[in-house]
XYZ file of C-alpha atoms in Angstrom:
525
model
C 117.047 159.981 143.813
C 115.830 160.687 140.389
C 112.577 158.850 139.305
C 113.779 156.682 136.696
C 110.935 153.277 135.397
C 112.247 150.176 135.707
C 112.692 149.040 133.040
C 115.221 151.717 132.561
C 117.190 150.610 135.613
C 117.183 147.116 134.145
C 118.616 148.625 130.731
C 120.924 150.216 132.931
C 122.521 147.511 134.545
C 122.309 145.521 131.197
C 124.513 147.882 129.657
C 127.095 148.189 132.442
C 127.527 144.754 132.725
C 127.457 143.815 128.618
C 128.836 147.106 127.154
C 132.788 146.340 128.355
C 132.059 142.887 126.800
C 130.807 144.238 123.061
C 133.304 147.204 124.121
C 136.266 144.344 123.961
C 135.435 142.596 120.855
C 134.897 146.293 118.817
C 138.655 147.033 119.900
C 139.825 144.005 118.244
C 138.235 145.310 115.196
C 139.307 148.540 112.644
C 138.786 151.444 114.220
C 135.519 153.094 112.780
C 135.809 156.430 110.956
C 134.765 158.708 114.235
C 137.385 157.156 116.120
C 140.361 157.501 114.512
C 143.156 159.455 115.735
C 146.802 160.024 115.036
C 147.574 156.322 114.654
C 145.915 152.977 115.163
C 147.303 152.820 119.110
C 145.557 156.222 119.796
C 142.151 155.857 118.437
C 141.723 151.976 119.730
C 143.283 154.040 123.562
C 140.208 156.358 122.930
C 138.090 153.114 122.025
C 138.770 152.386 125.897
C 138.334 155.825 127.626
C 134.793 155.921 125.773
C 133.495 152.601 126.703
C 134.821 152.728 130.102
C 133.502 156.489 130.175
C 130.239 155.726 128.728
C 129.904 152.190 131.725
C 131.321 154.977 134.250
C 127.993 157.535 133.481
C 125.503 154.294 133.242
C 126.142 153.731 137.026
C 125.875 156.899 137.803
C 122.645 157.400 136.483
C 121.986 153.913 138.070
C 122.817 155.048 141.478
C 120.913 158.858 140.873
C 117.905 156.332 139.795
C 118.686 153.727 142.823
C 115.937 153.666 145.283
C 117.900 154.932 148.578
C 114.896 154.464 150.484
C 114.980 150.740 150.114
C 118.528 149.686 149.556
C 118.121 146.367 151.003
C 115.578 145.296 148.194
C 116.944 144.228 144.812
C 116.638 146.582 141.848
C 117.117 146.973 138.515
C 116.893 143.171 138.527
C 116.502 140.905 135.321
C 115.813 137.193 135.073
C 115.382 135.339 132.188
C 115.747 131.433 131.957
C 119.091 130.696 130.500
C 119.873 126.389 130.969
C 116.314 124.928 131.847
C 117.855 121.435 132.407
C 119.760 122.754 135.381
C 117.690 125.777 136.377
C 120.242 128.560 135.942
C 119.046 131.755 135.061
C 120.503 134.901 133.609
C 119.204 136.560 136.795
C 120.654 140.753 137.700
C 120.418 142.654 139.893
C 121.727 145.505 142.558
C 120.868 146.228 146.132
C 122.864 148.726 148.074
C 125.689 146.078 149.349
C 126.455 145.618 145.381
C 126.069 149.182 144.332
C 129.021 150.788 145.420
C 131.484 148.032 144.372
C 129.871 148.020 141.101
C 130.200 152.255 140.800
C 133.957 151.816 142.265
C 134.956 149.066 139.439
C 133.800 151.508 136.884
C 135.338 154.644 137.940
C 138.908 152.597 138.442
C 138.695 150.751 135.354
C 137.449 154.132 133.498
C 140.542 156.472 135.100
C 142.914 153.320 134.484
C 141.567 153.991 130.696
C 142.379 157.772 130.810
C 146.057 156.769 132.441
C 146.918 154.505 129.315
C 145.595 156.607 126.624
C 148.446 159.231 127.828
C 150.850 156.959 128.876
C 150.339 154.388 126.585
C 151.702 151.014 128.441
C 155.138 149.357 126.825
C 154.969 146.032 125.104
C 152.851 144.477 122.376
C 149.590 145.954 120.469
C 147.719 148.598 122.598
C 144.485 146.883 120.973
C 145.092 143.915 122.821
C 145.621 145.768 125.944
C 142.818 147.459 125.618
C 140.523 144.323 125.285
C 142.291 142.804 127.932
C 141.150 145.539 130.131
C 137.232 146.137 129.275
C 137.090 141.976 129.426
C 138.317 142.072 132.780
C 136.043 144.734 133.646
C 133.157 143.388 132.329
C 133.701 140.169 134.178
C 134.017 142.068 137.472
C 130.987 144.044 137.057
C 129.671 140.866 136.051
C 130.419 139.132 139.516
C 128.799 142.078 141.645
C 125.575 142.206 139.537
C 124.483 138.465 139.196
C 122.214 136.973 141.333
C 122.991 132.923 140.608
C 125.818 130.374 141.676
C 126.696 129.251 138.370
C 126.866 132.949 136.671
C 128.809 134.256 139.646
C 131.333 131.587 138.992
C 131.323 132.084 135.113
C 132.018 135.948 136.122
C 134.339 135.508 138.716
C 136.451 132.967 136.413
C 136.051 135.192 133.790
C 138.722 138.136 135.333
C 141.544 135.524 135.469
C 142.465 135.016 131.634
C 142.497 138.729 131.073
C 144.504 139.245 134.689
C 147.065 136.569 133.759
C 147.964 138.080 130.426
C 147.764 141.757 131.469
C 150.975 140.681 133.699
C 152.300 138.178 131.713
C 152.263 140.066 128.213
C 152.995 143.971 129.721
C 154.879 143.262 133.039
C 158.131 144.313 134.554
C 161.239 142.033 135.784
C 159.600 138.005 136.499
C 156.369 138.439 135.146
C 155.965 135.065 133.334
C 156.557 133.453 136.668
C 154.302 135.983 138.560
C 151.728 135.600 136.145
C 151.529 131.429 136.470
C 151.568 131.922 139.869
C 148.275 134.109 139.640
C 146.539 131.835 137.812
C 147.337 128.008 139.294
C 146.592 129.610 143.005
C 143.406 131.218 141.665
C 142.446 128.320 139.212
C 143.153 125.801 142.108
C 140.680 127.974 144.765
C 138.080 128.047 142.135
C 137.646 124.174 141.496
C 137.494 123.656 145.244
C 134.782 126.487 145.467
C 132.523 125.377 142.689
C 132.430 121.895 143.810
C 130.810 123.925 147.318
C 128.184 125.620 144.830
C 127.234 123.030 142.809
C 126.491 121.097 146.414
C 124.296 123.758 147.587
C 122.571 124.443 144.506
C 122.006 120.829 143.818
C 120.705 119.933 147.399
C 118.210 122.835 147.458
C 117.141 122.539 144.217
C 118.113 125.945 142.900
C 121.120 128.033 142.016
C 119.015 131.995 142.710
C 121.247 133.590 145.521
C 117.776 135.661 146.278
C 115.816 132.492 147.036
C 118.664 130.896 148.736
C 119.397 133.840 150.751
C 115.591 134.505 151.743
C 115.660 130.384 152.732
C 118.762 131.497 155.128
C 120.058 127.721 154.844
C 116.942 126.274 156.535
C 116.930 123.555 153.547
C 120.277 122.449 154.314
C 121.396 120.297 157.005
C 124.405 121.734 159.247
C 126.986 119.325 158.150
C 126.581 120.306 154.256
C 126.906 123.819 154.808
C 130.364 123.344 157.003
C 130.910 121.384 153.389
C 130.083 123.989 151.434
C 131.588 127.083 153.149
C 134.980 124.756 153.705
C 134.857 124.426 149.499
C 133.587 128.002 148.551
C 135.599 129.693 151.343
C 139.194 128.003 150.387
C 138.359 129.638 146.827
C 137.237 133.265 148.008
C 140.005 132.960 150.436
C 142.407 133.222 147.551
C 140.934 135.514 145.772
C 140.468 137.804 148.791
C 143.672 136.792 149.446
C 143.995 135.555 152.928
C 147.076 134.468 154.690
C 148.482 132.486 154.223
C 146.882 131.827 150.687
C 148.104 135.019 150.040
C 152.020 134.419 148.442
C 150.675 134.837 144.619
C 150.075 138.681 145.529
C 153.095 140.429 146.013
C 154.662 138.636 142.872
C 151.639 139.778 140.788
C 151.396 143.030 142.265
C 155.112 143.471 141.806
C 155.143 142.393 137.762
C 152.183 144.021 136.988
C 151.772 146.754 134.726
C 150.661 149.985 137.052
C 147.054 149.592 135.869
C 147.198 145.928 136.381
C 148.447 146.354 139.836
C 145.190 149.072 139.922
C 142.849 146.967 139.116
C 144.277 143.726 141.329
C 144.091 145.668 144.520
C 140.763 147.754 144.114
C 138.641 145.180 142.341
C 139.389 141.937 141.881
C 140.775 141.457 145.639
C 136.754 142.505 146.570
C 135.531 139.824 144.907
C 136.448 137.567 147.384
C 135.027 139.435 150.320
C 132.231 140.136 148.467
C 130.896 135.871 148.067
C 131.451 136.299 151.590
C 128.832 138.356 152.164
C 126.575 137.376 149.321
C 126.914 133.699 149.264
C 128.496 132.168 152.649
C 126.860 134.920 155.417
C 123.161 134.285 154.052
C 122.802 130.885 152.791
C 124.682 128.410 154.841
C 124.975 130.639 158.194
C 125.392 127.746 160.661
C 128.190 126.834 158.302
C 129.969 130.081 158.144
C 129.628 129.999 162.365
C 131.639 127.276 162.628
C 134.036 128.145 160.587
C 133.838 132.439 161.606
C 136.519 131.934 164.788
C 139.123 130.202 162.450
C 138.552 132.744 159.511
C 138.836 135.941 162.200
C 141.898 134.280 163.210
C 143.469 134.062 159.887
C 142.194 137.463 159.362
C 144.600 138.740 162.526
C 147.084 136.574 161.324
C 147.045 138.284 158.155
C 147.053 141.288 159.294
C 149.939 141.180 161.440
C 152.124 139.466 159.200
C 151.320 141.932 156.265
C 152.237 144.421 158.429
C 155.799 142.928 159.493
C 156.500 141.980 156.136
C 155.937 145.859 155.174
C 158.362 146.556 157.853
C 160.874 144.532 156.918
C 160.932 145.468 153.129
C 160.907 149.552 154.615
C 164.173 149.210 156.254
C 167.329 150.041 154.988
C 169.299 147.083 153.459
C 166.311 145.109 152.543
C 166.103 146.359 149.042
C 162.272 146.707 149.205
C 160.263 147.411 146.238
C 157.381 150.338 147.016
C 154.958 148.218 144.880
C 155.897 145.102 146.784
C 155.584 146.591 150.238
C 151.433 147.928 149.005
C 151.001 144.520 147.765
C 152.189 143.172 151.066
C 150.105 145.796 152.916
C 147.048 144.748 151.353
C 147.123 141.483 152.890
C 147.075 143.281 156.201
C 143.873 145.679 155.286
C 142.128 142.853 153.776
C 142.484 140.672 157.115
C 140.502 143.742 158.410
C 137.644 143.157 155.873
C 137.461 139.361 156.985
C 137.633 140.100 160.889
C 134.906 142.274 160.002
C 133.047 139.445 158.228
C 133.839 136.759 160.704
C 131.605 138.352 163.236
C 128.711 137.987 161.950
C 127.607 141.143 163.313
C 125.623 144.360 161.395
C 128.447 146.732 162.701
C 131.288 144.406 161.360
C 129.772 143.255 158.181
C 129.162 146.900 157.431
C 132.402 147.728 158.604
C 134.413 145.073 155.921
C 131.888 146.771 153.401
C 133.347 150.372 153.955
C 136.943 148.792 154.232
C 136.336 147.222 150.961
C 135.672 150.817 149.243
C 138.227 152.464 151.166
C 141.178 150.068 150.838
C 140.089 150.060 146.653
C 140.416 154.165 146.323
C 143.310 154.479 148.750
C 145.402 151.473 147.248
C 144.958 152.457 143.892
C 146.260 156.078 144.451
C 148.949 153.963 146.145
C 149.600 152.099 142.823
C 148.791 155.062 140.502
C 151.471 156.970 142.643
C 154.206 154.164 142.503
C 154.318 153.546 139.353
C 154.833 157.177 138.953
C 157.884 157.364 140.924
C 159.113 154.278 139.072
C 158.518 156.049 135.734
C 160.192 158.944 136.828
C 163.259 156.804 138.714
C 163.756 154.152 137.053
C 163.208 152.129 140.145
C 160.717 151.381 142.376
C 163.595 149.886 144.973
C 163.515 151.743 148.200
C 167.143 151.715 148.928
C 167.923 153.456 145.459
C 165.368 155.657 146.008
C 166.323 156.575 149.272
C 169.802 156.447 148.200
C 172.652 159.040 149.673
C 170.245 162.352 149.629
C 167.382 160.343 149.153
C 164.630 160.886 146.795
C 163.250 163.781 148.182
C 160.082 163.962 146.694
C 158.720 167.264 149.177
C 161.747 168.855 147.396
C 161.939 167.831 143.620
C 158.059 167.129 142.614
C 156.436 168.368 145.819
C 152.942 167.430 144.370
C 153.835 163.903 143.880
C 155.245 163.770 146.996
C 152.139 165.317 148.880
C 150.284 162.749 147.505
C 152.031 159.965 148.111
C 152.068 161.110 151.847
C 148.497 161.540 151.649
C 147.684 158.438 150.525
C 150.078 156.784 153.267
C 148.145 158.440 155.885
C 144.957 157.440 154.331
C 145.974 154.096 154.530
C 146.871 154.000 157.702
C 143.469 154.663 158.994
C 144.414 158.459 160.037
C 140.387 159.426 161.284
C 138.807 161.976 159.054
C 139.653 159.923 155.769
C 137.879 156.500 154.865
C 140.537 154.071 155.896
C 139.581 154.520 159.646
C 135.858 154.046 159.697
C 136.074 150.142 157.984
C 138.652 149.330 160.507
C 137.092 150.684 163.577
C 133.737 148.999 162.578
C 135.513 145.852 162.051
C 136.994 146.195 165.532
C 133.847 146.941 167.373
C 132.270 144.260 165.545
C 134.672 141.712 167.184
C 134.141 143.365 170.616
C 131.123 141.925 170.483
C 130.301 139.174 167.806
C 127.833 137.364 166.734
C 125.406 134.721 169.747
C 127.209 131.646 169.718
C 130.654 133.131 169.016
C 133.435 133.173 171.529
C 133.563 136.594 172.971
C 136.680 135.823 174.618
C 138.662 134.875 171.422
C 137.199 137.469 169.350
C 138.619 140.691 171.822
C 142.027 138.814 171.529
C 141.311 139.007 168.437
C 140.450 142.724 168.272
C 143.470 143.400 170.800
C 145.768 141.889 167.880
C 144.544 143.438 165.271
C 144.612 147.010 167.245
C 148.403 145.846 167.253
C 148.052 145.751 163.693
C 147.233 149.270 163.217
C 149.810 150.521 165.039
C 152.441 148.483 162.523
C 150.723 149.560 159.994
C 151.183 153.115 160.973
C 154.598 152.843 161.207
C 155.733 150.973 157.891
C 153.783 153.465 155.778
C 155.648 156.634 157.966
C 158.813 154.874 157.436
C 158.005 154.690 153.580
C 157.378 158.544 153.945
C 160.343 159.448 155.183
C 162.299 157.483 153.125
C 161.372 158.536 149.449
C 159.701 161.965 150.217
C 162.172 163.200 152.592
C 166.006 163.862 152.329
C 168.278 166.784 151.375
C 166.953 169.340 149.676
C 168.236 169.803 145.891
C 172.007 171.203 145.169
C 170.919 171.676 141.338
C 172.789 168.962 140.117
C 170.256 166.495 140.572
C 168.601 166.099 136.980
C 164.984 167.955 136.920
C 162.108 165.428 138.461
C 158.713 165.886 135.786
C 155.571 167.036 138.781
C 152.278 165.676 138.402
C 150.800 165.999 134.830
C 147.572 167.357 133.525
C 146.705 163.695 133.047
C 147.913 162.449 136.447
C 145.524 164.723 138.002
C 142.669 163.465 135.767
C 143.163 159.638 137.111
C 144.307 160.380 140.236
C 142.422 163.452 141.839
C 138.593 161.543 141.724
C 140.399 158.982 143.976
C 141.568 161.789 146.638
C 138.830 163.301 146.642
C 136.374 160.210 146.844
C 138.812 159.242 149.999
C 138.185 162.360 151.940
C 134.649 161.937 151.458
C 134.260 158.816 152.720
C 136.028 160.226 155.352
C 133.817 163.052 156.486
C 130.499 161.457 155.619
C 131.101 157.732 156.075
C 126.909 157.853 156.046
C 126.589 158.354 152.986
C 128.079 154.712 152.181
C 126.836 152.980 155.492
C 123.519 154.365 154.439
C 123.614 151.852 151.611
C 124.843 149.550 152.938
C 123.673 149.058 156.692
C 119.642 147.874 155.411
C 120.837 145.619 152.867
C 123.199 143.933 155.587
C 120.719 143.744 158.069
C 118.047 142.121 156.106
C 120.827 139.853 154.545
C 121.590 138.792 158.500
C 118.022 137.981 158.987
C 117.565 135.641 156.219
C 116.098 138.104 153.554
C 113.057 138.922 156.176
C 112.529 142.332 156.651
């Protein structure tokens, strides 16, 4: 930790959260003198990687300045009255449950940058783009940073316009449908869950998630939080997404340009989980108990099917698109993340916390990576690609194909890299839940979702053998372009960040086990 005042850490977070903001209005704009490159596309491209760059190195210096000795107390926080007549406040802040989504949305959104300034995406003006992408990422740093009802919805709304046209305006084959589908299921969700925060905020008289979370729900009878979680949870459900709210994903994922696809699976599906954790979990916990059994049960559900539906899409015949079958499998390693928060347990909640982080660096490799082999294919459709010889990635761009099996293993949960470590804490959590839980139903549902693992493990080795396997080249195959000197750049952080987790899952869990334990006990120490 580096000694940094306060009111430095409150600049800090200022700037992460309002710099992609100014950031997407100034690329609208000429591009000033020191920015100017070859043409207009490049220097508003380089317009991105700064911004994103410059939100990338603010939390960093954030987290060196972060008080790791007391992650479960707010810092860096601001609050300034914003609406008197109803109370809401713009109120910041981090605590060591928000701190490593916020660092993760920065470093994808920043590498995403670096990706489309050397592979600049097909389609209409790059400046638009470009905008698109620092609004959306200023709305999601946005959503892990405030600290009241009303500005978390304004942030978490505030992703979908940028999302919708991101697919709708750069995306492949159906992406006008895809990208309607995104944004009714998520509009629809987000009514329902703001008529659940305007009930709590009302009824206790304030919308500050702090003073909410300290009160633990005591202020609110039982039957209006099983109101409120019903409302809020059908629209972080969604979001998250859960099965079986889940069938606007794999046409998104599918349409979406490869940074789109990036940013939907390692961001914007966390904001779900994370109002969760923030909002349901601490401030209407008798509501989120009666309703934990039927969410860990969804969770399985989801995990299950996400897994089958993998399998189905991996075998031959099915004509299975690669970005398809990761959009399917996030449903599955999302269900882990709610199973995790259904038990209401340190270990589990902790556990969905590190499965957040992990499934956002693996499954973005995973999209980075697909859209590669699609670039370099033509076709992202397993069948071609597996075709008579087969892809044969090991053979013709070895690299790529290393890393695509690397990432497969990753996701699987192979132990040693940070896909296992959320899913087995999410699976001891349900061995032993939460007083007043079913123990019973919640080892089912750890037996299921250890049933899940093992499908998971084998869609993702059938994937494997499938496009980076097959006969080796006769030299009349046309020559496959390796990873680039750019590839590396956006991809290798990822990788490494993965193995990391991996071998020192403490580092994370350090962060986040205080802040979850305190958050459990009603903001008591």
């Amino acid at each position: 930790m580096i000694d940094i005042s306060e009111s430095v850490m409150q600049f800090l977070l200022a700037f992460v959260v309002a710099a992609p903001l100014l950031g997407a209005a100034a690329a609208l704009l000429p591009a000033p003198p020191g920015m100017k490159g070859r043409s207009p596309e490049q220097a508003v491209l380089r317009h991105g990687v700064t911004v994103t760059g410059a939100v990338l190195l603010a939390a960093i210096a954030l987290t060196l300045g972060f008080d790791h000795d007391q992650p479960s107390r707010m810092q860096a926080t601001t609050d300034i009255s914003w609406i008197k007549a109803l109370d809401v406040r713009i109120h910041l802040g981090v605590d060591g449950i928000s701190l490593p989504l916020l660092v993760m949305t920065a470093l994808l959104t920043f590498l995403s940058a670096v990706y489309i300034y050397f592979k600049q995406p097909a389609g209409p003006s790059p400046k638009a783009f470009v905008a698109l992408l620092l609004l959306l990422e200023s709305g999601t740093l946005a959503t892990f940073a405030v600290l009241d009802l009303l500005l978390f919805f304004l942030a978490f709304e505030t992703v979908l316009i940028p999302m919708y046209f991101l697919i709708a305006r750069w995306g492949g084959e159906g992406r006008q449908q895809a990208a309607w589908k995104f944004i009714l299921f998520t509009l629809l969700g987000s009514v329902v869950m703001l008529l659940g925060l305007l009930l709590i905020g009302l009824k206790a008289g304030t919308f500050d998630m702090v003073a909410l979370a300290t009160d633990n729900g005591r202020g609110l009878s039982t039957s209006l939080q099983v109101t409120a979680v019903l409302a809020i949870g059908i629209g972080l459900a969604v979001k998250t997404p859960m099965w079986p709210l889940h069938s606007w994903l794999p046409d998104a994922h599918t349409a979406a340009p490869t940074v789109g696809s990036v940013l939907l699976a390692g961001v914007l599906l966390k904001m779900g989980t994370y109002g969760f954790v923030r909002i349901a979990l601490p401030i209407a916990p008798d509501g989120m108990q009666v309703f934990a059994p039927y969410l860990a049960a969804f969770a399985v559900a989801g995990i299950v099917y996400g897994s089958l539906a993998c399998l189905a899409l991996a075998r031959p015949g099915a004509s299975g698109d690669l970005k398809r079958l990761i959009a399917y499998s996030s449903v599955g390693h999302m269900g882990f993340v709610l199973l995790g928060i259904a038990t209401m347990t340190p270990t589990g909640v902790n556990g969905a916390l590190f499965a957040n982080i992990a499934h956002g660096l693996i499954t973005g490799l995973l999209f980075f990576l697909a859209g590669a082999v699609k670039d370099r294919f033509g076709t992202a459709d397993l069948d071609t690609l597996a075709g008579a010889t087969g892809a044969a990635l090991y053979g013709r761009a070895p690299r790529l194909g290393g890393l695509l099996a690397f990432a497969a293993v990753a996701s699987l949960g192979l132990p040693g890299l940070a896909g296992f470590w959320g899913e087995m804490l999410a699976m001891f959590g349900a061995f032993q839940p939460a007083p007043g839980l079913s123990r019973p139903a919640f080892l089912t549902f750890m037996a299921v979702a250890g049933l899940g693992t093992l499908l998971t493990a084998a869609y993702l080795l059938v994937v494997v053998r499938r496009v980076c396997m097959g006969a080796a080249p006769t030299g009349d195959e046309p020559r496959l372009a390796d990873v680039q000197a750019y590839e590396y750049a956006a991809w290798t952080p990822l990788a490494v960040l993965t193995v990391l987790a991996g071998l020192w899952p403490a580092a994370l869990l350090g962060l986040t086990d205080p802040a979850v334990q305190q958050l459990l006990a009603g903001g008591k120490s």
